[in-house]
């Protein structure tokens, strides 16, 4: 509505004002025509205008790792894949009360348990906050209200390369956005109560909610299809109520720091944006409550691992000094900062004229084998060997988020065969596949086409698809095999290697008997028409072959006018 434009403009200008000198760029208003020019996929009918504002974007997996590496550089002892079993307590010499003096830990890889003693124990466990608080006091009320947020990855054409869309007021009051990310588009989000789990799983209901909201903003010429969802994942937001507040029902995205009677310090809530303020407030509380000796807070201006030698032109040096592709060099510079040179130094020679070094893990994306090698080197050095295939480096997650879970599953064996990978291969492959299948949305994607999928095609479409199928099934067997497909491809001079053909047929072979039956093919075409499946290589291959064979049929003499 027209009045919303000045209303949101004032709000966004206040956003700029609060940012002060750290405001990235000043916000501005776009007319309807200009908004459609920059974001051509928007719906025209209800559009009045738009407001452009600037915000920061980061790779949260890489950020998490950079903070741990920085902590290690300053002397922190880090332990990955480690869980707290219970708190250790001892009587206070002055008051006689039980005070927390450490934790009993368990290495989840080896099962080994050990004690860690400390003057102060801080509970900074996100959605698991209350479970640790109850280790201290079973009667303490919960302060954490976990909320599930689901995001989906869609093809890059759903948003421009350098601009996203956000609406803070959707049909049910939740925020909707779709933003460019790693050549793709990330859309979200949901906000619903959930149980706390280490392995949150996106549901079909959440995915469809996001898709229905996205449809409200895009023009009718952009068909928003369920099959375009390349990956999906669910995260848990640790929303909190302040235990010291009278209004205990109000949830907050701000953080709270509390101290129990036994001295356990808990920091809960918060968000990435304020993580340094959270750390400062928590450590200040620890120093005050436990009489620790420390100087003033040093977090302001402290650079994370890799930031020291970074510059906007660093990638040019990587291209010139090592012979990396420009896209790969930009990726390494933005991901590793000054540490990108460590990756470049161990990058493999390609044997080509260009690039000289840097073998890609997936041809369409700039992630290279040397990143796996560096991740393994770091894992062996400071993760106490608790390093697994699906998260030994954030490279794996980036491939999944940008390319989609099915492609990542396909590349798993190749990734695990890199020279640097030294762990139990089969076990790690299965663990990684389980992670991708359930937690990155591959299961809900494969559920769109099963052997019980309904065929809802009109009779004319059924006849058309049957004719296409029988062009491959010349013997009228009722199914097609790799041999049938190879025969047709040879007749139109198209070559596809046998392994690729196996993969293409396996995508549609629902009962996994090594052949695609007519019913399975009709189920596929029905799912494509409904938008539940997209990008089926078999469907595209068969349609292309049909068109080429039709063009090669001789023209009847009577239609050529009896000429030569």
Tab-separated table of N, CA and C in Angstrom, residues 86-184:
chain	number	residue	atom	x	y	z
A	86	UNK	N	27.781	-34.594	33.399
A	86	UNK	CA	27.236	-33.963	34.601
A	86	UNK	C	28.236	-32.938	35.113
A	87	UNK	N	27.780	-32.086	36.038
A	87	UNK	CA	28.633	-31.054	36.622
A	87	UNK	C	29.345	-31.602	37.859
A	88	UNK	N	30.563	-31.127	38.051
A	88	UNK	CA	31.319	-31.479	39.262
A	88	UNK	C	31.114	-30.372	40.295
A	89	UNK	N	30.941	-30.762	41.555
A	89	UNK	CA	30.725	-29.780	42.610
A	89	UNK	C	31.589	-30.106	43.830
A	90	UNK	N	31.914	-29.069	44.564
A	90	UNK	CA	32.668	-29.230	45.817
A	90	UNK	C	32.190	-28.168	46.805
A	91	UNK	N	32.291	-28.434	48.125
A	91	UNK	CA	31.804	-27.458	49.113
A	91	UNK	C	32.692	-26.218	49.161
A	92	UNK	N	32.039	-25.067	49.247
A	92	UNK	CA	32.770	-23.805	49.366
A	92	UNK	C	33.384	-23.715	50.768
A	93	UNK	N	34.664	-23.329	50.833
A	93	UNK	CA	35.372	-23.308	52.135
A	93	UNK	C	34.781	-22.281	53.082
A	94	UNK	N	34.233	-21.202	52.540
A	94	UNK	CA	33.698	-20.156	53.406
A	94	UNK	C	32.275	-20.435	53.852
A	95	UNK	N	31.373	-20.684	52.910
A	95	UNK	CA	29.943	-20.837	53.232
A	95	UNK	C	29.519	-22.284	53.412
A	96	UNK	N	30.296	-23.216	52.880
A	96	UNK	CA	29.924	-24.630	52.956
A	96	UNK	C	28.945	-25.055	51.872
A	97	UNK	N	28.478	-24.114	51.026
A	97	UNK	CA	27.536	-24.459	49.957
A	97	UNK	C	28.256	-25.189	48.828
A	98	UNK	N	27.517	-26.016	48.115
A	98	UNK	CA	28.078	-26.716	46.964
A	98	UNK	C	28.280	-25.732	45.810
A	99	UNK	N	29.486	-25.745	45.262
A	99	UNK	CA	29.814	-24.851	44.148
A	99	UNK	C	30.283	-25.683	42.954
A	100	UNK	N	29.899	-25.250	41.763
A	100	UNK	CA	30.333	-25.933	40.541
A	100	UNK	C	31.830	-25.711	40.362
A	101	UNK	N	32.574	-26.822	40.153
A	101	UNK	CA	34.040	-26.711	40.018
A	101	UNK	C	34.568	-27.432	38.778
A	102	UNK	N	33.666	-27.825	37.879
A	102	UNK	CA	34.121	-28.495	36.663
A	102	UNK	C	33.009	-29.321	36.042
A	103	UNK	N	33.369	-30.111	35.035
A	103	UNK	CA	32.386	-30.952	34.346
A	103	UNK	C	32.981	-32.318	34.045
A	104	UNK	N	32.100	-33.306	33.967
A	104	UNK	CA	32.471	-34.637	33.503
A	104	UNK	C	32.120	-34.698	32.018
A	105	UNK	N	33.103	-34.976	31.174
A	105	UNK	CA	32.926	-34.953	29.716
A	105	UNK	C	33.015	-36.356	29.129
A	106	UNK	N	32.467	-36.492	27.926
A	106	UNK	CA	32.549	-37.750	27.192
A	106	UNK	C	32.882	-37.463	25.735
A	107	UNK	N	33.909	-38.123	25.231
A	107	UNK	CA	34.247	-38.059	23.813
A	107	UNK	C	33.275	-38.972	23.080
A	108	UNK	N	32.391	-38.399	22.252
A	108	UNK	CA	31.340	-39.208	21.624
A	108	UNK	C	31.875	-40.120	20.527
A	109	UNK	N	33.104	-39.901	20.078
A	109	UNK	CA	33.697	-40.770	19.063
A	109	UNK	C	34.259	-42.035	19.708
A	110	UNK	N	35.011	-41.856	20.787
A	110	UNK	CA	35.678	-42.999	21.425
A	110	UNK	C	34.904	-43.544	22.626
A	111	UNK	N	34.003	-42.731	23.188
A	111	UNK	CA	33.285	-43.141	24.384
A	111	UNK	C	34.047	-42.881	25.670
A	112	UNK	N	35.259	-42.372	25.569
A	112	UNK	CA	36.084	-42.122	26.748
A	112	UNK	C	35.550	-40.937	27.541
A	113	UNK	N	35.529	-41.071	28.885
A	113	UNK	CA	35.069	-39.986	29.747
A	113	UNK	C	36.237	-39.410	30.536
A	114	UNK	N	36.157	-38.104	30.826
A	114	UNK	CA	37.237	-37.447	31.571
A	114	UNK	C	36.675	-36.214	32.269
A	115	UNK	N	37.379	-35.746	33.287
A	115	UNK	CA	36.974	-34.570	34.059
A	115	UNK	C	37.747	-33.346	33.594
A	116	UNK	N	37.065	-32.196	33.623
A	116	UNK	CA	37.719	-30.909	33.379
A	116	UNK	C	37.416	-30.024	34.590
A	117	UNK	N	38.447	-29.634	35.331
A	117	UNK	CA	38.281	-28.797	36.525
A	117	UNK	C	38.431	-27.321	36.132
A	118	UNK	N	37.655	-26.446	36.808
A	118	UNK	CA	37.716	-25.021	36.469
A	118	UNK	C	37.262	-24.169	37.646
A	119	UNK	N	37.793	-22.949	37.717
A	119	UNK	CA	37.339	-21.991	38.726
A	119	UNK	C	35.922	-21.519	38.411
A	120	UNK	N	35.593	-21.500	37.127
A	120	UNK	CA	34.287	-21.002	36.695
A	120	UNK	C	33.805	-21.835	35.517
A	121	UNK	N	32.554	-22.237	35.531
A	121	UNK	CA	31.958	-22.982	34.416
A	121	UNK	C	30.872	-22.117	33.781
A	122	UNK	N	30.956	-21.956	32.472
A	122	UNK	CA	29.972	-21.158	31.732
A	122	UNK	C	29.154	-22.078	30.843
A	123	UNK	N	27.853	-21.952	30.944
A	123	UNK	CA	26.905	-22.718	30.130
A	123	UNK	C	26.494	-21.846	28.933
A	124	UNK	N	27.079	-22.129	27.772
A	124	UNK	CA	26.753	-21.387	26.539
A	124	UNK	C	26.373	-22.424	25.483
A	125	UNK	N	25.241	-23.084	25.698
A	125	UNK	CA	24.908	-24.263	24.893
A	125	UNK	C	23.665	-24.076	24.025
A	126	UNK	N	23.284	-22.813	23.752
A	126	UNK	CA	22.199	-22.555	22.814
A	126	UNK	C	20.897	-23.224	23.243
A	127	UNK	N	20.273	-23.997	22.339
A	127	UNK	CA	18.995	-24.628	22.673
A	127	UNK	C	19.089	-25.681	23.785
A	128	UNK	N	20.316	-26.115	24.102
A	128	UNK	CA	20.502	-27.109	25.168
A	128	UNK	C	20.699	-26.446	26.532
A	129	UNK	N	20.466	-25.130	26.605
A	129	UNK	CA	20.702	-24.361	27.828
A	129	UNK	C	20.048	-24.986	29.052
A	130	UNK	N	18.755	-25.303	28.942
A	130	UNK	CA	18.018	-25.779	30.128
A	130	UNK	C	18.468	-27.158	30.591
A	131	UNK	N	18.894	-28.004	29.658
A	131	UNK	CA	19.346	-29.335	30.074
A	131	UNK	C	20.592	-29.242	30.952
A	132	UNK	N	21.468	-28.276	30.678
A	132	UNK	CA	22.664	-28.090	31.509
A	132	UNK	C	22.283	-27.418	32.828
A	133	UNK	N	21.348	-26.463	32.777
A	133	UNK	CA	20.911	-25.801	34.014
A	133	UNK	C	20.293	-26.815	34.975
A	134	UNK	N	19.590	-27.812	34.431
A	134	UNK	CA	18.963	-28.821	35.289
A	134	UNK	C	19.983	-29.822	35.843
A	135	UNK	N	21.166	-29.914	35.214
A	135	UNK	CA	22.238	-30.695	35.824
A	135	UNK	C	22.689	-30.022	37.124
A	136	UNK	N	22.520	-28.703	37.179
A	136	UNK	CA	22.910	-27.941	38.360
A	136	UNK	C	21.799	-27.950	39.407
A	137	UNK	N	20.544	-27.792	38.933
A	137	UNK	CA	19.402	-27.737	39.846
A	137	UNK	C	18.172	-28.264	39.108
A	138	UNK	N	17.674	-29.425	39.540
A	138	UNK	CA	16.536	-30.059	38.872
A	138	UNK	C	15.267	-29.220	38.944
A	139	UNK	N	15.158	-28.347	39.937
A	139	UNK	CA	13.927	-27.582	40.152
A	139	UNK	C	13.886	-26.273	39.378
A	140	UNK	N	14.968	-25.911	38.732
A	140	UNK	CA	15.022	-24.608	38.061
A	140	UNK	C	14.050	-24.590	36.876
A	141	UNK	N	13.281	-23.499	36.697
A	141	UNK	CA	12.331	-23.430	35.572
A	141	UNK	C	13.066	-23.215	34.245
A	142	UNK	N	12.454	-23.674	33.179
A	142	UNK	CA	13.040	-23.476	31.848
A	142	UNK	C	13.009	-22.000	31.460
A	143	UNK	N	14.079	-21.548	30.814
A	143	UNK	CA	14.101	-20.176	30.292
A	143	UNK	C	14.218	-20.162	28.769
A	144	UNK	N	14.468	-21.330	28.184
A	144	UNK	CA	14.695	-21.393	26.736
A	144	UNK	C	13.454	-21.955	26.047
A	145	UNK	N	12.997	-21.243	25.029
A	145	UNK	CA	11.883	-21.718	24.204
A	145	UNK	C	12.410	-21.954	22.791
A	146	UNK	N	12.802	-23.185	22.475
A	146	UNK	CA	13.399	-23.436	21.158
A	146	UNK	C	12.397	-23.219	20.030
A	147	UNK	N	12.862	-22.580	18.976
A	147	UNK	CA	12.026	-22.289	17.814
A	147	UNK	C	12.736	-22.780	16.562
A	148	UNK	N	12.014	-23.521	15.724
A	148	UNK	CA	12.609	-24.084	14.506
A	148	UNK	C	12.509	-23.085	13.361
A	149	UNK	N	13.608	-22.893	12.672
A	149	UNK	CA	13.638	-22.039	11.482
A	149	UNK	C	14.123	-22.843	10.297
A	150	UNK	N	13.280	-23.008	9.290
A	150	UNK	CA	13.623	-23.795	8.102
A	150	UNK	C	13.990	-22.867	6.957
A	151	UNK	N	15.025	-23.225	6.223
A	151	UNK	CA	15.438	-22.491	5.021
A	151	UNK	C	15.541	-23.478	3.866
A	152	UNK	N	15.336	-22.976	2.661
A	152	UNK	CA	15.455	-23.824	1.477
A	152	UNK	C	16.406	-23.181	0.474
A	153	UNK	N	17.041	-24.022	-0.340
A	153	UNK	CA	17.929	-23.558	-1.406
A	153	UNK	C	17.229	-23.774	-2.739
A	154	UNK	N	17.182	-22.718	-3.544
A	154	UNK	CA	16.515	-22.768	-4.847
A	154	UNK	C	17.478	-22.267	-5.918
A	155	UNK	N	17.171	-22.502	-7.192
A	155	UNK	CA	18.070	-22.029	-8.258
A	155	UNK	C	18.278	-20.515	-8.211
A	156	UNK	N	19.396	-20.076	-8.763
A	156	UNK	CA	19.777	-18.667	-8.699
A	156	UNK	C	18.834	-17.722	-9.406
A	157	UNK	N	18.013	-18.211	-10.340
A	157	UNK	CA	17.144	-17.302	-11.095
A	157	UNK	C	15.961	-16.787	-10.273
A	158	UNK	N	15.816	-17.221	-9.040
A	158	UNK	CA	14.748	-16.696	-8.188
A	158	UNK	C	15.097	-15.334	-7.590
A	159	UNK	N	16.324	-14.890	-7.737
A	159	UNK	CA	16.699	-13.560	-7.249
A	159	UNK	C	17.836	-13.024	-8.103
A	160	UNK	N	17.991	-11.694	-8.197
A	160	UNK	CA	19.141	-11.133	-8.913
A	160	UNK	C	20.447	-11.486	-8.200
A	161	UNK	N	21.568	-11.273	-8.883
A	161	UNK	CA	22.870	-11.647	-8.322
A	161	UNK	C	23.243	-10.833	-7.092
A	162	UNK	N	22.803	-9.574	-7.047
A	162	UNK	CA	23.316	-8.690	-5.987
A	162	UNK	C	22.201	-8.052	-5.163
A	163	UNK	N	21.027	-8.649	-5.175
A	163	UNK	CA	19.926	-8.062	-4.419
A	163	UNK	C	18.967	-9.156	-3.958
A	164	UNK	N	18.476	-9.027	-2.741
A	164	UNK	CA	17.503	-9.964	-2.214
A	164	UNK	C	16.208	-9.254	-1.896
A	165	UNK	N	15.268	-9.987	-1.286
A	165	UNK	CA	13.972	-9.413	-0.920
A	165	UNK	C	13.630	-9.836	0.491
A	166	UNK	N	13.080	-8.904	1.268
A	166	UNK	CA	12.641	-9.204	2.621
A	166	UNK	C	11.317	-8.495	2.881
A	167	UNK	N	10.362	-9.225	3.450
A	167	UNK	CA	9.097	-8.635	3.888
A	167	UNK	C	8.886	-9.037	5.340
A	168	UNK	N	8.856	-8.065	6.254
A	168	UNK	CA	8.729	-8.408	7.680
A	168	UNK	C	7.320	-8.785	8.108
A	169	UNK	N	6.334	-8.748	7.194
A	169	UNK	CA	4.953	-9.042	7.574
A	169	UNK	C	4.294	-9.927	6.527
A	170	UNK	N	4.397	-11.248	6.714
A	170	UNK	CA	3.797	-12.197	5.774
A	170	UNK	C	2.351	-12.471	6.174
A	171	UNK	N	1.734	-13.456	5.539
A	171	UNK	CA	0.327	-13.769	5.781
A	171	UNK	C	0.047	-14.121	7.237
A	172	UNK	N	1.037	-14.710	7.928
A	172	UNK	CA	0.810	-15.063	9.335
A	172	UNK	C	1.774	-14.341	10.275
A	173	UNK	N	2.362	-13.241	9.799
A	173	UNK	CA	3.183	-12.412	10.665
A	173	UNK	C	4.655	-12.780	10.712
A	174	UNK	N	5.064	-13.812	9.993
A	174	UNK	CA	6.475	-14.205	9.993
A	174	UNK	C	7.232	-13.443	8.902
A	175	UNK	N	8.540	-13.418	9.030
A	175	UNK	CA	9.389	-12.743	8.051
A	175	UNK	C	9.659	-13.689	6.877
A	176	UNK	N	9.598	-13.166	5.658
A	176	UNK	CA	9.962	-13.965	4.480
A	176	UNK	C	11.094	-13.251	3.750
A	177	UNK	N	12.038	-14.006	3.263
A	177	UNK	CA	13.116	-13.415	2.467
A	177	UNK	C	13.621	-14.434	1.466
A	178	UNK	N	14.152	-13.960	0.345
A	178	UNK	CA	14.983	-14.810	-0.501
A	178	UNK	C	16.163	-13.985	-0.966
A	179	UNK	N	17.350	-14.568	-0.769
A	179	UNK	CA	18.616	-13.858	-0.922
A	179	UNK	C	19.578	-14.659	-1.798
A	180	UNK	N	20.373	-13.956	-2.624
A	180	UNK	CA	21.393	-14.671	-3.404
A	180	UNK	C	22.470	-15.242	-2.499
A	181	UNK	N	22.884	-16.484	-2.798
A	181	UNK	CA	23.903	-17.156	-1.961
A	181	UNK	C	24.606	-18.220	-2.786
A	182	UNK	N	25.922	-18.058	-2.979
A	182	UNK	CA	26.733	-19.067	-3.657
A	182	UNK	C	26.124	-19.486	-5.009
A	183	UNK	N	25.720	-18.501	-5.803
A	183	UNK	CA	25.120	-18.706	-7.125
A	183	UNK	C	23.700	-19.267	-7.067
A	184	UNK	N	23.174	-19.472	-5.868
A	184	UNK	CA	21.824	-19.972	-5.695
A	184	UNK	C	21.008	-18.945	-4.911
